[in-house]
């Protein structure tokens, strides 16, 4: 009998959360239920998702920034289908695959000349692990610096560069020699780098958790310090890469060129796991330093043909469809609209971002009534007000968004970069309505926060 995937999906659709609870992650299933995110999406196209009734949802979460060119882009789908039909000789392992060579060549064209060698990975965290290993081998130094609020992935090495205790607790001991410094504090970085025992300084030009922006001047100073003291400068552009910040890569805002650039997420249009680490020939040769060591760092699926084909097709879409320019224009429009709302609604303390990577920070209101609600919610748990607003966006407006990290009162927007003026208008209108309701105390948003807190405490 043939395997009928569609029949299987049709017969089991709707069991999604139950299957998750029974077989995968019961706590996650519980969270989805609790916050009303237990929807069943059956289709995705561009910046939209569709449920079983074919209702349309605007996706402002973008699969955590993988769907930059939009979901199921026809050009990328076509390339994958073509490859499949050609019965490719994939994962031979003892060969030099054409497609990985071509994708490496293309990535080099898009990045600074000094980054002339590419290592392919399957994920962001694998890229960061690669960067740590490469830097240590090159410098033979033990320490790695990272910034407050950073997120670089959850495997052991990357987790060691993470400041969020909720991720770290219970997984000790993490990698020794990893040291946190405050973002945008040149003196703090200098104090560590001057010891000349730091292999790598790893940072995100715009941080995913909280959307905190590294100042251009800070990055330039850090570049100079790393060069002076022999430290490998690593930019983690897993999230900021591929048009997210209104430039192809966020490093272009400052003009700073790192020694290692870590990429992943959007490179394959959200269709196949992929990642790439670009570095200098001298760092690469320091790792793969003999015939014996020619695969001293590698992974089985690293140059998989489907990932490579998706990458080539995705970069073609970037070139053809003005994706980066759209990110810049829509980002500016969204940011302007949000700033206007911030002027009218006291719960917004700051709006910040670059391109279509935007954080809306909530803060203590000044009016007496709202202050009471805010104090109460924050006493129960920080981040609940933002979470309640995100819930309302989905429940009342069919807009998918997210809170920017544990314990942060920041709503984060990282939609597919193909959103248009009407999507921006739709989001701003919906958010204005959510804000209006949040500025009424008592009111549904504040009731949400209490209910959420009760469930979390009961856990
Ligand atoms: C900046 C950054 N680095 C690394 C990672 C880890 O990537 P992955 O989840 O593919 O391991 C992420 C994921 O969100 C990220 O945002």
Coordinates of C-alpha atoms and ligand atoms in Angstrom, one line a residue:
X1 CA 0.0 0.0 0.0
X2 CA 1.2 3.5 -0.8
X3 CA 1.8 6.0 1.9
X4 CA -0.8 8.8 1.8
X5 CA 0.5 11.7 3.9
X6 CA -2.5 13.9 3.1
X7 CA -5.0 11.2 4.3
X8 CA -3.0 10.8 7.5
X9 CA -3.0 14.6 8.1
X10 CA -6.8 14.8 7.3
X11 CA -7.6 11.9 9.7
X12 CA -5.6 13.2 12.6
X13 CA -5.9 17.0 12.3
X14 CA -7.0 18.6 15.5
X15 CA -5.1 16.2 17.7
X16 CA -2.1 18.5 17.5
X17 CA -1.9 19.7 21.1
X18 CA -3.0 16.3 22.6
X19 CA -0.2 14.6 20.6
X20 CA 2.3 17.2 21.8
X21 CA 1.2 16.7 25.4
X22 CA 1.3 12.9 25.3
X23 CA 4.4 12.4 23.2
X24 CA 6.6 15.4 23.1
X25 CA 6.4 18.3 25.6
X26 CA 3.5 18.3 28.0
X27 CA 4.6 21.6 29.6
X28 CA 4.7 23.4 26.3
X29 CA 1.3 22.0 25.4
X30 CA 0.0 23.4 28.7
X31 CA 1.5 26.8 28.0
X32 CA -0.1 26.9 24.5
X33 CA -3.5 26.1 26.1
X34 CA -3.1 28.7 28.8
X35 CA -2.2 31.6 26.6
X36 CA -4.7 30.6 23.9
X37 CA -2.0 29.7 21.3
X38 CA -3.4 26.2 20.8
X39 CA -4.7 27.0 17.3
X40 CA -4.5 24.5 14.5
X41 CA -2.9 26.2 11.5
X42 CA -3.3 24.2 8.4
X43 CA -1.6 26.4 5.8
X44 CA 0.9 29.2 5.5
X45 CA 1.6 31.6 2.6
X46 CA 3.8 34.7 2.7
X47 CA 3.0 36.6 5.9
X48 CA -0.2 34.8 6.6
X49 CA -1.3 31.6 8.4
X50 CA -4.7 29.9 7.9
X51 CA -6.7 27.8 10.3
X52 CA -9.2 25.0 9.6
X53 CA -11.9 27.5 8.9
X54 CA -9.5 29.3 6.5
X55 CA -9.4 32.3 8.7
X56 CA -6.3 34.4 8.1
X57 CA -3.8 35.3 10.7
X58 CA -1.1 37.9 10.3
X59 CA 2.2 36.4 11.4
X60 CA 4.3 39.0 13.2
X61 CA 6.5 36.3 14.8
X62 CA 7.9 34.9 11.5
X63 CA 8.8 31.4 12.9
X64 CA 11.4 33.2 15.1
X65 CA 12.8 34.9 12.0
X66 CA 13.1 32.0 9.6
X67 CA 10.4 33.1 7.2
X68 CA 12.0 36.3 5.9
X69 CA 11.0 35.7 2.3
X70 CA 7.5 34.6 3.4
X71 CA 6.2 31.1 4.0
X72 CA 6.3 28.6 1.2
X73 CA 7.8 30.9 -1.3
X74 CA 7.1 29.4 -4.7
X75 CA 10.6 29.9 -6.0
X76 CA 12.2 28.0 -3.2
X77 CA 9.5 25.3 -3.3
X78 CA 10.1 24.9 -7.0
X79 CA 13.8 24.5 -6.5
X80 CA 13.3 21.8 -3.8
X81 CA 10.8 19.9 -6.0
X82 CA 13.2 20.1 -9.0
X83 CA 16.0 18.8 -6.9
X84 CA 13.8 15.9 -5.5
X85 CA 12.8 15.0 -9.1
X86 CA 16.4 14.8 -10.2
X87 CA 17.2 12.0 -7.9
X88 CA 20.3 13.8 -6.5
X89 CA 23.4 12.1 -5.2
X90 CA 23.1 13.7 -1.8
X91 CA 25.2 13.1 1.3
X92 CA 27.7 10.9 -0.4
X93 CA 30.0 12.3 2.2
X94 CA 33.3 11.4 0.5
X95 CA 32.7 13.9 -2.4
X96 CA 32.6 17.7 -2.9
X97 CA 29.0 18.5 -3.5
X98 CA 28.3 21.1 -6.2
X99 CA 25.5 22.9 -4.4
X100 CA 27.4 23.6 -1.2
X101 CA 30.3 25.0 -3.3
X102 CA 27.8 27.3 -5.1
X103 CA 26.1 28.4 -2.0
X104 CA 29.4 29.2 -0.3
X105 CA 30.5 31.2 -3.3
X106 CA 27.2 33.2 -3.2
X107 CA 27.4 33.8 0.5
X108 CA 31.0 35.2 0.0
X109 CA 29.7 37.6 -2.6
X110 CA 27.3 39.1 -0.1
X111 CA 29.7 39.5 2.8
X112 CA 33.0 41.3 3.4
X113 CA 36.0 40.0 1.3
X114 CA 37.9 39.0 4.4
X115 CA 35.3 36.3 5.2
X116 CA 36.4 34.0 2.4
X117 CA 35.7 30.6 3.7
X118 CA 32.4 28.9 4.6
X119 CA 31.5 26.1 7.0
X120 CA 27.9 24.8 6.8
X121 CA 25.8 23.8 9.8
X122 CA 22.3 22.7 10.6
X123 CA 21.3 25.3 13.1
X124 CA 22.2 28.6 14.8
X125 CA 23.6 27.0 18.0
X126 CA 25.8 24.7 15.9
X127 CA 27.2 27.8 14.3
X128 CA 28.0 29.4 17.6
X129 CA 29.7 26.2 18.8
X130 CA 31.7 26.2 15.6
X131 CA 32.8 29.8 16.3
X132 CA 33.9 29.0 19.8
X133 CA 35.9 26.0 18.7
X134 CA 37.5 27.9 15.7
X135 CA 38.4 30.8 17.9
X136 CA 39.9 28.6 20.6
X137 CA 42.0 26.6 18.1
X138 CA 43.2 29.8 16.4
X139 CA 44.2 31.6 19.6
X140 CA 44.8 28.8 22.0
X141 CA 43.2 30.9 24.6
X142 CA 40.5 29.8 27.1
X143 CA 38.1 32.6 27.6
X144 CA 35.0 33.7 25.7
X145 CA 33.2 37.0 26.2
X146 CA 29.5 37.7 25.7
X147 CA 27.0 40.4 26.4
X148 CA 24.3 40.8 29.0
X149 CA 20.9 39.7 27.6
X150 CA 22.5 37.7 24.8
X151 CA 21.0 34.5 23.4
X152 CA 23.2 32.3 21.3
X153 CA 21.4 28.9 21.4
X154 CA 20.9 26.2 23.9
X155 CA 23.5 23.5 23.4
X156 CA 26.2 23.5 26.0
X157 CA 28.7 25.9 24.6
X158 CA 26.1 28.4 23.4
X159 CA 24.2 28.2 26.6
X160 CA 27.4 29.2 28.4
X161 CA 27.1 32.5 26.5
X162 CA 23.6 33.1 27.8
X163 CA 22.7 35.4 30.7
X164 CA 19.1 34.2 31.3
X165 CA 19.1 32.1 34.4
X166 CA 15.9 30.4 33.5
X167 CA 17.8 28.7 30.6
X168 CA 21.0 28.0 32.6
X169 CA 19.7 26.7 35.9
X170 CA 20.3 23.0 36.5
X171 CA 22.7 22.6 33.6
X172 CA 25.9 23.4 35.4
X173 CA 28.8 23.2 35.0
X174 CA 28.7 25.1 31.8
X175 CA 31.8 25.9 29.6
X176 CA 34.5 27.4 31.9
X177 CA 36.0 30.7 30.9
X178 CA 32.9 32.4 29.6
X179 CA 32.5 35.9 30.9
X180 CA 29.6 38.4 30.7
X181 CA 30.1 42.1 30.0
X182 CA 27.4 44.8 29.7
X183 CA 26.3 45.6 26.2
X184 CA 27.5 49.0 24.9
X185 CA 30.1 49.4 27.7
X186 CA 33.4 49.7 25.9
X187 CA 35.4 50.1 29.2
X188 CA 34.0 46.8 30.5
X189 CA 35.0 45.0 27.3
X190 CA 38.4 46.7 27.3
X191 CA 39.1 45.5 30.8
X192 CA 38.6 41.9 29.8
X193 CA 40.2 42.0 26.4
X194 CA 43.4 43.7 27.7
X195 CA 44.2 40.5 29.6
X196 CA 44.9 39.0 26.2
X197 CA 43.5 35.6 27.2
X198 CA 40.1 36.0 25.4
X199 CA 39.7 33.7 22.4
X200 CA 36.4 35.2 21.2
X201 CA 34.0 38.0 21.8
X202 CA 30.6 36.8 20.6
X203 CA 27.8 39.3 20.2
X204 CA 24.6 40.0 18.3
X205 CA 24.4 43.4 16.6
X206 CA 20.8 43.6 17.7
X207 CA 19.9 41.2 20.5
X208 CA 17.0 38.9 20.0
X209 CA 16.0 38.9 23.6
X210 CA 14.6 42.3 24.3
X211 CA 15.7 43.8 21.0
X212 CA 18.6 45.8 22.6
X213 CA 20.7 47.4 19.9
X214 CA 24.5 47.4 20.0
X215 CA 25.6 51.0 19.2
X216 CA 27.5 51.4 16.0
X217 CA 30.3 53.2 17.8
X218 CA 30.5 50.5 20.4
X219 CA 30.9 47.9 17.7
X220 CA 33.7 49.9 16.1
X221 CA 35.5 50.3 19.4
X222 CA 35.1 46.6 20.1
X223 CA 36.5 45.8 16.6
X224 CA 39.5 47.9 17.4
X225 CA 40.0 46.3 20.8
X226 CA 39.7 42.8 19.5
X227 CA 42.3 43.5 16.7
X228 CA 44.7 45.1 19.2
X229 CA 44.5 42.3 21.7
X230 CA 44.3 39.3 19.3
X231 CA 40.7 38.3 20.1
X232 CA 38.5 36.8 17.4
X233 CA 35.4 39.0 17.0
X234 CA 32.3 36.9 16.3
X235 CA 29.0 38.4 15.1
X236 CA 26.0 36.1 15.7
X237 CA 23.7 37.2 13.0
X238 CA 21.5 34.1 13.2
X239 CA 18.5 36.3 13.8
X240 CA 19.6 39.6 12.4
X241 CA 20.9 38.2 9.1
X242 CA 19.2 38.2 5.7
X243 CA 17.4 41.5 5.7
X244 CA 15.9 41.4 9.2
X245 CA 17.3 44.8 10.2
X246 CA 16.8 46.6 6.9
X247 CA 20.2 45.7 5.6
X248 CA 21.3 42.3 4.2
X249 CA 23.3 41.9 7.4
X250 CA 23.1 44.0 10.6
X251 CA 26.8 44.5 10.6
X252 CA 26.4 46.8 7.6
X253 CA 24.8 49.5 9.9
X254 CA 28.2 50.0 11.6
X255 CA 30.5 48.9 8.8
X256 CA 32.3 46.6 11.2
X257 CA 33.6 43.4 9.8
X258 CA 33.9 40.5 12.2
X259 CA 36.4 37.6 12.0
X260 CA 33.6 35.1 12.2
X261 CA 30.0 35.6 11.0
X262 CA 27.4 33.1 12.2
X263 CA 24.3 32.7 10.0
X264 CA 21.3 30.4 10.0
X265 CA 17.5 30.8 10.3
X266 CA 16.2 32.6 7.2
X267 CA 18.9 31.2 4.8
X268 CA 16.6 28.4 3.6
X269 CA 13.2 30.3 3.7
X270 CA 12.1 28.2 6.7
X271 CA 12.0 25.0 4.7
X272 CA 15.1 23.1 5.6
X273 CA 17.5 23.4 8.6
X274 CA 20.6 25.2 7.5
X275 CA 23.3 27.4 8.8
X276 CA 26.6 28.9 7.7
X277 CA 29.7 30.2 9.4
X278 CA 31.9 32.5 7.4
X279 CA 35.4 33.2 8.5
X280 CA 38.9 34.1 7.3
X281 CA 41.1 31.7 5.5
X282 CA 43.7 32.0 8.3
X283 CA 41.2 31.0 11.0
X284 CA 39.9 28.2 8.9
X285 CA 43.4 26.9 8.1
X286 CA 44.2 27.0 11.8
X287 CA 41.5 24.5 12.5
X288 CA 41.8 22.2 9.4
X289 CA 45.6 22.3 9.6
X290 CA 46.6 18.9 8.2
X291 CA 45.4 16.1 5.9
X292 CA 44.7 14.2 9.1
X293 CA 42.5 17.1 10.4
X294 CA 40.6 17.7 7.2
X295 CA 37.3 16.9 8.9
X296 CA 38.3 17.6 12.5
X297 CA 35.0 19.7 12.8
X298 CA 32.1 18.4 10.7
X299 CA 28.5 17.2 10.9
X300 CA 26.7 14.6 8.9
X301 CA 24.0 16.8 7.4
X302 CA 26.1 19.9 7.1
X303 CA 26.2 20.3 3.3
X304 CA 22.8 18.5 2.6
X305 CA 21.7 19.1 -0.9
X306 CA 18.1 20.3 0.1
X307 CA 19.5 22.8 2.5
X308 CA 21.9 24.1 -0.1
X309 CA 19.3 24.3 -2.8
X310 CA 16.9 26.1 -0.5
X311 CA 19.7 28.5 0.4
X312 CA 20.5 29.3 -3.3
X313 CA 16.9 29.8 -4.2
X314 CA 16.3 32.0 -1.1
X315 CA 19.2 34.2 -2.0
X316 CA 17.8 34.5 -5.5
X317 CA 14.5 35.6 -4.1
X318 CA 16.3 38.3 -2.0
X319 CA 18.0 39.6 -5.1
X320 CA 14.9 39.5 -7.3
X321 CA 12.2 40.8 -5.0
X322 CA 13.7 43.7 -3.1
X323 CA 13.2 42.0 0.3
X324 CA 15.8 44.0 2.1
X325 CA 14.4 47.3 0.8
X326 CA 10.9 46.2 1.9
X327 CA 12.2 45.4 5.3
X328 CA 13.7 48.8 5.6
X329 CA 10.6 50.6 4.4
X330 CA 8.0 48.6 6.3
X331 CA 10.2 48.7 9.4
X332 CA 10.4 52.5 9.3
X333 CA 6.6 52.7 8.8
X334 CA 5.9 50.4 11.7
X335 CA 8.4 52.1 13.9
X336 CA 6.9 55.5 13.1
X337 CA 3.4 54.3 13.9
X338 CA 4.4 52.7 17.1
X339 CA 6.2 55.9 18.2
X340 CA 3.1 57.8 17.6
X341 CA 1.2 55.3 19.8
X342 CA 3.9 55.6 22.4
X343 CA 3.2 59.3 22.6
X344 CA -0.4 58.6 23.4
X345 CA -0.3 55.5 25.6
X346 CA 1.5 55.7 28.9
X347 CA 2.1 52.0 29.2
X348 CA 4.7 52.2 26.3
X349 CA 8.0 53.3 27.7
X350 CA 10.1 52.8 24.6
X351 CA 9.9 51.6 21.0
X352 CA 13.2 50.6 19.4
X353 CA 14.3 48.5 16.5
X354 CA 16.0 48.3 13.1
X355 CA 14.2 47.2 10.0
X356 CA 11.6 44.6 10.9
X357 CA 13.1 43.7 14.2
X358 CA 11.2 45.8 16.7
X359 CA 10.7 45.8 20.4
X360 CA 7.9 47.6 22.2
X361 CA 8.9 48.1 25.8
X362 CA 6.2 48.5 28.4
X363 CA 6.9 50.5 31.5
X364 CA 5.4 51.7 34.8
X365 CA 2.5 54.1 34.0
X366 CA 2.1 57.4 35.8
X367 CA -1.7 57.5 36.4
X368 CA -2.8 56.2 39.8
X369 CA -5.2 53.5 38.6
X370 CA -2.9 52.0 36.0
X371 CA 0.0 52.1 38.4
X372 CA -1.9 49.8 40.7
X373 CA -2.6 47.3 38.0
X374 CA 1.1 47.4 36.8
X375 CA 2.4 47.0 40.4
X376 CA 0.1 44.1 41.0
X377 CA 1.0 42.3 37.8
X378 CA 4.7 42.9 38.2
X379 CA 4.6 41.6 41.8
X380 CA 3.1 38.4 40.5
X381 CA 5.6 38.0 37.7
X382 CA 7.4 40.3 35.3
X383 CA 6.4 40.1 31.7
X384 CA 2.7 39.3 32.3
X385 CA 1.4 42.6 30.9
X386 CA 3.2 42.1 27.6
X387 CA 2.0 38.5 27.5
X388 CA -1.6 39.6 28.1
X389 CA -1.4 42.0 25.2
X390 CA 0.1 39.4 22.9
X391 CA -2.7 37.1 23.9
X392 CA -5.3 39.7 23.1
X393 CA -3.6 40.4 19.7
X394 CA -4.2 36.8 18.8
X395 CA -7.6 36.2 20.4
X396 CA -9.2 39.4 19.2
X397 CA -7.3 40.3 16.1
X398 CA -5.8 37.1 14.7
X399 CA -2.3 38.5 14.9
X400 CA 0.6 36.3 16.1
X401 CA 3.3 38.0 18.1
X402 CA 5.5 37.2 21.0
X403 CA 7.1 38.5 24.3
X404 CA 10.8 39.2 23.7
X405 CA 12.1 36.9 26.5
X406 CA 11.6 35.6 30.0
X407 CA 10.7 38.3 32.5
X408 CA 10.7 41.1 29.9
X409 CA 7.9 43.5 29.4
X410 CA 8.8 43.8 25.8
X411 CA 6.6 42.8 22.8
X412 CA 8.7 41.7 19.9
X413 CA 7.8 42.0 16.2
X414 CA 9.8 40.0 13.6
X415 CA 7.4 39.3 10.8
X416 CA 8.2 37.9 7.4
X417 CA 10.0 40.7 5.5
X418 CA 7.3 40.7 2.8
X419 CA 4.6 42.5 4.9
X420 CA 3.0 45.5 3.1
X421 CA 1.4 48.8 4.1
X422 CA -1.9 47.2 4.7
X423 CA -0.4 44.7 7.2
X424 CA 1.4 47.5 9.0
X425 CA -2.0 49.4 9.2
X426 CA -3.7 46.2 10.4
X427 CA -1.1 45.7 13.1
X428 CA -1.2 49.3 14.3
X429 CA -5.0 49.5 14.4
X430 CA -5.2 46.2 16.4
X431 CA -2.4 47.3 18.7
X432 CA -4.1 50.6 19.3
X433 CA -7.3 48.8 20.3
X434 CA -5.3 46.5 22.7
X435 CA -3.6 49.5 24.2
X436 CA -6.9 51.3 24.7
X437 CA -8.3 48.3 26.6
X438 CA -5.0 48.0 28.6
X439 CA -5.4 51.5 29.7
X440 CA -8.7 50.7 31.5
X441 CA -8.2 49.4 35.0
X442 CA -9.9 47.3 36.0
X443 CA -10.3 45.6 32.6
X444 CA -9.8 42.4 30.7
X445 CA -6.1 42.8 30.1
X446 CA -5.5 43.1 33.9
X447 CA -7.8 40.2 34.6
X448 CA -5.7 38.1 32.1
X449 CA -2.5 38.9 34.0
X450 CA -4.0 37.8 37.3
X451 CA -5.3 34.6 35.7
X452 CA -1.9 33.9 34.0
X453 CA 0.0 34.5 37.2
X454 CA -2.3 32.1 39.2
X455 CA -1.6 29.3 36.7
X456 CA 2.1 30.0 36.7
X457 CA 2.3 30.0 40.5
X458 CA 0.2 26.8 40.7
X459 CA 2.8 25.1 38.4
Ligands
LIG1 C1 21.0 35.2 17.8 C2 20.8 33.8 17.9 N1 21.8 32.9 18.0 C3 21.6 31.6 18.0 C4 20.4 31.1 18.0 C5 20.2 29.6 18.1 O1 19.7 29.1 16.9 P1 19.0 27.6 16.8 O2 17.7 27.7 17.5 O3 18.9 27.4 15.3 O4 20.0 26.7 17.4 C6 19.3 31.9 18.0 C7 17.9 31.4 18.0 O5 16.9 32.0 18.2 C8 19.5 33.3 17.9 O6 18.4 34.1 17.9

